[in-house]
Amino acid sequence: EHVPGTAVRAGAGRLQFAVLVQHGLNSGITSWFSLMRLNHLMADGQNILVTGATGYIGGRLIHPLLDAGHRVRVMTRNESHLHGRTWLEAVEVAQGDVLDPDSLAAILDGIDVAYYLIHSMDDAGEFAERDHRAARNFAVAAAQSGVRQIIYLGGLGHATDGLSKHLSSRQQVGDTLREHHTGVTELRAAMVVGSGSLSFEIVRNLTERLPVMIAPRWLYTRSQPIAIRDVLDYLVAAIGRSDVAGQVVEIGGADVLAYRDMLLAYARARGLRRFLVPVPVLTPRLSSYWVHMVTPVSANLVRPLVEGLRNEMIVTDDAAARLFPNVRPMSFRAALEEALGELDAQEVETSWADS
């Protein structure tokens, strides 16, 4: 969910333990009980909390959860931001703020599994400290409330590669969640391909508006984009999986390609002739201004994305294929065609601008 400036949104919930675990029990025993409980979560519909429900991913996750028979509670700082959502009448809505720990206990009450889909998008203020504090508040409250599992969507990349501030912060959020809760499953993804996603809309606007584009070095960085449908499949498939508790699972699409290849693939799909002119130097700050002039995305939102593009975001192991064999990620071309089909049919369920 997009969190402008100091704004951070959240949602949460929990189901009561059948057997209460006394405060002060050895953490290893508590962890064992948590894992045993997770083994039973797949049998029946669960009480699910979705934070970041006004965001791009969170807003699209609700229908798959409902279709799978789960009971869904969403959390938002402002209920009016949910008006017009097609799933609104089928969920429970709770108001709260992850930066306000006192607001979380009631929201988390009765929840089995909580999705943590919150992170800062712009570069205003001390966003990393804010994200860390929000994650700590949420994980502590979830553990105290008996939430069995937290599922978090983070970003691909390796700390040894000198990650950008935002990518580093997203991974630190996962670390913070795990530090305070034993049942955290972190999925890490690169660019999400889907109508309305921020990265996809930048690709779309650049390609459609510029017959000739300058090509900074970051356009040649390799990535492994993933279709929004595949992301949702992974998120739902992770529910109740004790074998992924405390784990980081890298997820990606079927193809590894540079960002320039994505632009050219989009052009081919639209029947456009486009030319890229390499330039040796164009800083992230200058690039953000260039992208802002051509797209409807502000420079403050573009800059963190561009800074992150200097890092390769590629899946490095086969954990996702082993743990989730029923999820078979589609190719970039298939994901692109699906996104364009939604655009042409004017069936864009959520957009980066909604949050």
Coordinates of C-alpha atoms in Angstrom, one line a residue:
E1 CA 0.0 0.0 0.0
H2 CA 1.3 3.5 -0.9
V3 CA 2.2 5.3 2.3
P4 CA 2.8 9.0 1.5
G5 CA 5.0 10.9 4.0
T6 CA 4.4 9.7 7.5
A7 CA 1.2 7.9 6.6
V8 CA 1.2 4.2 7.2
R9 CA -1.8 2.0 7.0
A10 CA -2.5 -1.4 8.3
G11 CA -5.1 -4.1 9.0
A12 CA -5.0 -7.1 11.2
G13 CA -6.9 -9.9 13.1
R14 CA -6.8 -13.1 15.0
L15 CA -8.7 -16.3 16.2
Q16 CA -8.5 -17.3 19.9
F17 CA -6.2 -20.1 20.8
A18 CA -8.1 -23.3 21.7
V19 CA -5.5 -23.7 24.4
L20 CA -4.0 -20.5 25.9
V21 CA -0.2 -20.3 26.1
Q22 CA 0.9 -18.6 29.3
H23 CA 3.1 -15.5 29.1
G24 CA 6.6 -16.4 29.9
L25 CA 6.7 -19.9 28.3
N26 CA 9.8 -20.8 26.5
S27 CA 9.7 -19.3 23.0
G28 CA 10.6 -22.7 21.5
I29 CA 7.5 -24.3 23.0
T30 CA 5.4 -21.4 21.8
S31 CA 6.9 -21.8 18.3
W32 CA 6.1 -25.5 18.4
F33 CA 2.4 -24.8 19.2
S34 CA 2.2 -22.3 16.5
L35 CA 3.5 -24.7 13.9
M36 CA 1.1 -27.4 15.0
R37 CA -1.7 -25.0 14.7
L38 CA -0.7 -24.0 11.2
N39 CA -0.9 -27.6 10.0
H40 CA -4.7 -27.4 10.5
L41 CA -5.4 -24.0 8.9
M42 CA -5.8 -25.4 5.4
A43 CA -8.7 -27.7 6.4
D44 CA -11.4 -25.0 6.8
G45 CA -11.9 -21.4 5.9
Q46 CA -9.8 -19.2 8.2
N47 CA -10.2 -15.7 9.7
I48 CA -7.9 -13.6 7.6
L49 CA -6.8 -10.0 8.1
V50 CA -5.6 -8.0 5.1
T51 CA -3.6 -4.9 5.7
G52 CA -3.0 -2.5 2.9
A53 CA -6.4 -3.3 1.4
T54 CA -6.6 0.1 -0.3
G55 CA -3.3 -0.7 -2.1
Y56 CA -2.8 -2.4 -5.4
I57 CA -2.0 -5.9 -4.1
G58 CA -4.2 -5.9 -1.1
G59 CA -7.2 -4.7 -3.0
R60 CA -6.9 -7.6 -5.5
L61 CA -6.2 -10.2 -2.8
I62 CA -9.7 -10.0 -1.3
H63 CA -11.7 -11.8 -4.0
P64 CA -9.3 -14.8 -4.1
L65 CA -9.5 -15.2 -0.4
L66 CA -13.3 -15.0 -0.4
D67 CA -13.4 -17.5 -3.3
A68 CA -11.3 -19.9 -1.2
G69 CA -13.9 -19.8 1.6
H70 CA -12.0 -17.6 4.0
R71 CA -13.6 -14.9 6.2
V72 CA -11.9 -11.6 5.6
R73 CA -11.3 -8.6 7.7
V74 CA -9.6 -5.5 6.2
M75 CA -7.9 -2.7 8.1
T76 CA -7.6 0.9 6.9
R77 CA -7.0 4.2 8.5
N78 CA -10.0 5.7 6.7
E79 CA -13.0 3.6 5.7
S80 CA -14.0 6.1 3.0
H81 CA -11.0 5.0 1.0
L82 CA -12.7 1.6 0.5
H83 CA -15.9 3.1 -1.1
G84 CA -16.6 1.5 -4.5
R85 CA -14.7 -1.8 -3.8
T86 CA -16.7 -4.7 -5.2
W87 CA -15.9 -6.8 -2.2
L88 CA -16.8 -4.3 0.5
E89 CA -20.1 -5.9 1.5
A90 CA -18.5 -9.3 1.9
V91 CA -15.8 -8.3 4.4
E92 CA -15.5 -6.9 7.9
V93 CA -13.9 -3.4 8.0
A94 CA -11.7 -2.2 11.0
Q95 CA -10.0 1.1 11.4
G96 CA -6.5 1.3 12.8
D97 CA -3.0 2.4 12.3
V98 CA 0.1 0.3 12.7
L99 CA 1.9 3.4 14.1
D100 CA -0.6 3.3 16.9
P101 CA 0.0 0.1 18.9
D102 CA -3.1 0.6 21.1
S103 CA -5.3 0.3 18.0
L104 CA -4.1 -3.1 17.0
A105 CA -5.3 -5.5 19.7
A106 CA -9.0 -5.3 18.9
I107 CA -8.4 -5.5 15.2
L108 CA -6.2 -8.6 15.5
D109 CA -8.7 -10.3 17.8
G110 CA -10.0 -13.5 16.2
I111 CA -7.5 -13.7 13.3
D112 CA -5.7 -16.8 12.2
V113 CA -3.6 -15.4 9.4
A114 CA -2.6 -11.8 8.7
Y115 CA -1.3 -10.3 5.5
Y116 CA 1.2 -7.5 6.0
L117 CA 1.1 -5.5 2.8
I118 CA 2.4 -2.2 4.0
H119 CA 5.5 -0.2 3.1
S120 CA 6.4 3.4 2.3
M121 CA 6.5 4.3 -1.4
D122 CA 7.9 7.8 -1.4
D123 CA 11.1 9.1 0.1
A124 CA 9.7 11.6 2.5
G125 CA 11.2 11.8 6.0
E126 CA 12.6 8.9 7.9
F127 CA 10.6 6.3 6.0
A128 CA 12.9 3.4 7.0
E129 CA 12.5 4.1 10.7
R130 CA 8.8 4.5 10.2
D131 CA 8.5 1.2 8.4
H132 CA 10.5 -0.6 11.0
R133 CA 8.4 0.8 13.8
A134 CA 5.2 -0.1 12.0
A135 CA 6.3 -3.7 11.4
R136 CA 7.5 -4.1 15.0
N137 CA 4.1 -2.8 16.4
F138 CA 2.2 -5.2 14.1
A139 CA 4.3 -8.3 14.8
V140 CA 4.3 -7.8 18.6
A141 CA 0.5 -7.2 18.6
A142 CA -0.1 -10.2 16.4
A143 CA 2.0 -12.5 18.6
Q144 CA 0.2 -11.3 21.7
S145 CA -3.2 -11.8 20.0
G146 CA -2.4 -15.4 19.0
V147 CA -2.2 -14.8 15.2
R148 CA -0.7 -18.0 13.8
Q149 CA 0.8 -16.7 10.7
I150 CA 1.9 -13.4 9.1
I151 CA 2.4 -13.4 5.3
Y152 CA 4.5 -10.5 4.0
L153 CA 5.3 -9.5 0.4
G154 CA 8.7 -8.0 0.2
G155 CA 11.2 -7.2 -2.6
L156 CA 13.8 -9.4 -4.4
G157 CA 17.5 -8.5 -4.2
H158 CA 20.5 -9.4 -2.1
A159 CA 22.0 -7.3 0.7
T160 CA 25.5 -7.8 -0.6
D161 CA 24.6 -6.0 -3.9
G162 CA 24.3 -2.6 -2.2
L163 CA 20.5 -2.4 -2.3
S164 CA 18.7 0.9 -2.6
K165 CA 17.4 2.5 0.6
H166 CA 13.8 1.4 -0.2
L167 CA 14.7 -2.2 -1.2
S168 CA 16.8 -2.5 1.9
S169 CA 14.0 -1.1 4.1
R170 CA 11.5 -3.6 2.6
Q171 CA 13.8 -6.5 3.5
Q172 CA 14.5 -5.1 7.0
V173 CA 10.7 -5.1 7.5
G174 CA 10.7 -8.8 6.9
D175 CA 13.6 -9.2 9.4
T176 CA 11.6 -7.1 12.0
L177 CA 8.5 -9.2 11.6
R178 CA 10.5 -12.4 12.1
E179 CA 12.2 -11.0 15.1
H180 CA 8.9 -10.6 16.9
H181 CA 6.8 -13.4 15.5
T182 CA 7.7 -17.0 14.8
G183 CA 5.1 -17.7 12.0
V184 CA 6.2 -15.2 9.4
T185 CA 6.3 -16.2 5.7
E186 CA 8.0 -13.7 3.5
L187 CA 7.5 -13.8 -0.3
R188 CA 9.9 -11.6 -2.3
A189 CA 9.1 -10.4 -5.8
A190 CA 10.4 -8.0 -8.4
M191 CA 8.2 -5.9 -10.7
V192 CA 4.5 -6.9 -10.7
V193 CA 3.0 -7.0 -14.1
G194 CA -0.7 -6.1 -14.1
S195 CA -3.0 -3.4 -15.2
G196 CA -2.8 -0.5 -12.7
S197 CA 0.4 -1.5 -11.0
L198 CA 2.9 1.4 -10.6
S199 CA 5.8 -0.2 -12.4
F200 CA 3.6 -1.4 -15.2
E201 CA 2.0 2.0 -15.7
I202 CA 5.4 3.6 -16.0
V203 CA 6.4 1.1 -18.7
R204 CA 3.1 1.7 -20.5
N205 CA 3.3 5.5 -20.4
L206 CA 6.9 5.6 -21.4
T207 CA 6.4 3.3 -24.4
E208 CA 3.1 4.8 -25.6
R209 CA 4.2 8.4 -25.3
L210 CA 7.9 8.4 -26.5
P211 CA 8.7 7.2 -30.1
V212 CA 12.4 7.7 -29.2
M213 CA 13.6 7.1 -25.6
I214 CA 16.9 7.8 -23.9
A215 CA 18.1 4.6 -22.2
P216 CA 20.0 5.2 -18.9
R217 CA 22.1 2.3 -17.6
W218 CA 19.3 1.1 -15.3
L219 CA 17.2 0.1 -18.3
Y220 CA 19.8 -2.7 -18.9
T221 CA 19.5 -4.2 -15.4
R222 CA 18.0 -7.7 -15.4
S223 CA 14.9 -8.5 -13.5
Q224 CA 12.3 -11.3 -13.2
P225 CA 8.9 -9.7 -13.4
I226 CA 5.9 -11.6 -12.2
A227 CA 2.2 -11.5 -13.2
I228 CA -0.2 -10.1 -10.6
R229 CA -2.3 -13.3 -10.9
D230 CA 0.8 -15.4 -10.0
V231 CA 1.5 -13.2 -7.0
L232 CA -2.0 -13.7 -5.7
D233 CA -1.8 -17.4 -6.2
Y234 CA 1.4 -17.6 -4.1
L235 CA -0.1 -15.4 -1.4
V236 CA -3.2 -17.6 -1.1
A237 CA -1.2 -20.8 -1.3
A238 CA 1.0 -19.8 1.6
I239 CA -1.9 -19.9 4.1
G240 CA -1.4 -22.4 6.9
R241 CA 1.8 -23.8 5.6
S242 CA 4.0 -24.7 8.6
D243 CA 6.9 -25.6 6.2
V244 CA 7.2 -21.9 5.2
A245 CA 6.9 -20.5 8.7
G246 CA 10.0 -18.3 9.3
Q247 CA 11.0 -18.7 5.7
V248 CA 11.9 -16.3 2.8
V249 CA 10.6 -17.5 -0.5
E250 CA 11.7 -15.8 -3.8
I251 CA 9.0 -15.7 -6.4
G252 CA 9.3 -14.6 -10.1
G253 CA 7.8 -15.1 -13.5
A254 CA 9.0 -17.5 -16.2
D255 CA 11.4 -14.9 -17.8
V256 CA 14.5 -13.0 -16.9
L257 CA 14.9 -9.8 -18.9
A258 CA 16.2 -6.3 -18.8
Y259 CA 13.8 -3.3 -18.4
R260 CA 14.6 -2.2 -22.0
D261 CA 13.3 -5.6 -23.1
M262 CA 10.0 -5.0 -21.3
L263 CA 9.6 -1.6 -23.0
L264 CA 10.3 -3.1 -26.4
A265 CA 8.0 -6.1 -25.7
Y266 CA 5.2 -3.7 -24.8
A267 CA 5.8 -1.8 -28.0
R268 CA 5.5 -5.0 -30.1
A269 CA 2.3 -6.0 -28.3
R270 CA 0.8 -2.6 -29.2
G271 CA 2.2 -2.5 -32.7
L272 CA 4.4 0.4 -32.0
R273 CA 7.9 1.2 -33.4
R274 CA 10.1 2.5 -30.6
F275 CA 13.8 3.3 -30.5
L276 CA 16.1 3.5 -27.5
V277 CA 19.2 5.7 -27.4
P278 CA 21.7 4.7 -24.8
V279 CA 23.1 7.4 -22.6
P280 CA 26.2 6.9 -20.4
V281 CA 25.1 8.9 -17.4
L282 CA 21.6 9.8 -16.0
T283 CA 21.3 9.8 -12.2
P284 CA 18.3 8.4 -10.5
R285 CA 17.2 11.9 -9.5
L286 CA 17.4 13.2 -13.1
S287 CA 15.7 10.0 -14.3
S288 CA 12.9 10.5 -11.9
Y289 CA 12.3 14.0 -13.3
W290 CA 12.3 12.6 -16.9
V291 CA 9.8 9.8 -16.0
H292 CA 7.6 12.3 -14.1
M293 CA 7.4 14.6 -17.2
V294 CA 6.2 11.7 -19.4
T295 CA 4.0 9.8 -17.0
P296 CA 1.4 10.7 -14.3
V297 CA 3.7 9.5 -11.5
S298 CA 5.3 12.1 -9.3
A299 CA 9.1 12.3 -9.1
N300 CA 9.0 11.4 -5.4
L301 CA 7.4 8.0 -6.2
V302 CA 9.5 7.4 -9.3
R303 CA 12.9 8.1 -7.6
P304 CA 12.8 5.1 -5.1
L305 CA 11.8 2.8 -8.0
V306 CA 14.6 4.0 -10.3
E307 CA 17.2 3.8 -7.5
G308 CA 16.1 0.2 -7.0
L309 CA 16.6 -0.6 -10.7
R310 CA 20.3 -0.6 -10.3
N311 CA 20.0 -3.9 -8.4
E312 CA 19.3 -7.1 -10.3
M313 CA 16.1 -8.7 -8.9
I314 CA 16.2 -12.3 -9.9
V315 CA 15.1 -15.5 -8.2
T316 CA 18.2 -17.4 -7.1
D317 CA 16.9 -20.8 -5.9
D318 CA 14.0 -23.3 -6.6
A319 CA 12.3 -23.0 -3.3
A320 CA 9.1 -21.5 -4.8
A321 CA 8.8 -24.4 -7.3
R322 CA 9.4 -27.0 -4.6
L323 CA 7.1 -25.5 -2.0
F324 CA 4.3 -24.3 -4.3
P325 CA 4.4 -26.8 -7.3
N326 CA 0.8 -25.9 -8.2
V327 CA 1.7 -22.3 -9.0
R328 CA 3.2 -22.2 -12.4
P329 CA 4.3 -18.6 -13.2
M330 CA 3.4 -17.3 -16.7
S331 CA 5.8 -15.7 -19.2
F332 CA 6.2 -11.9 -19.4
R333 CA 4.4 -12.0 -22.7
A334 CA 1.4 -13.8 -21.2
A335 CA 1.3 -11.4 -18.2
L336 CA 1.5 -8.5 -20.6
E337 CA -1.3 -9.7 -22.7
E338 CA -3.4 -10.3 -19.7
A339 CA -2.8 -6.8 -18.4
L340 CA -3.5 -5.2 -21.8
G341 CA -6.7 -7.2 -22.0
E342 CA -7.9 -5.7 -18.7
L343 CA -7.0 -2.2 -19.9
D344 CA -8.8 -2.6 -23.2
A345 CA -11.9 -4.0 -21.5
Q346 CA -11.7 -1.2 -18.9
E347 CA -11.7 -3.9 -16.1
V348 CA -8.8 -2.6 -14.0
E349 CA -9.7 -3.8 -10.5
T350 CA -7.2 -1.8 -8.6
S351 CA -4.6 0.9 -9.4
W352 CA -1.5 2.3 -7.7
A353 CA -3.3 5.6 -7.5
D354 CA -6.1 4.2 -5.3
S355 CA -3.9 4.2 -2.2

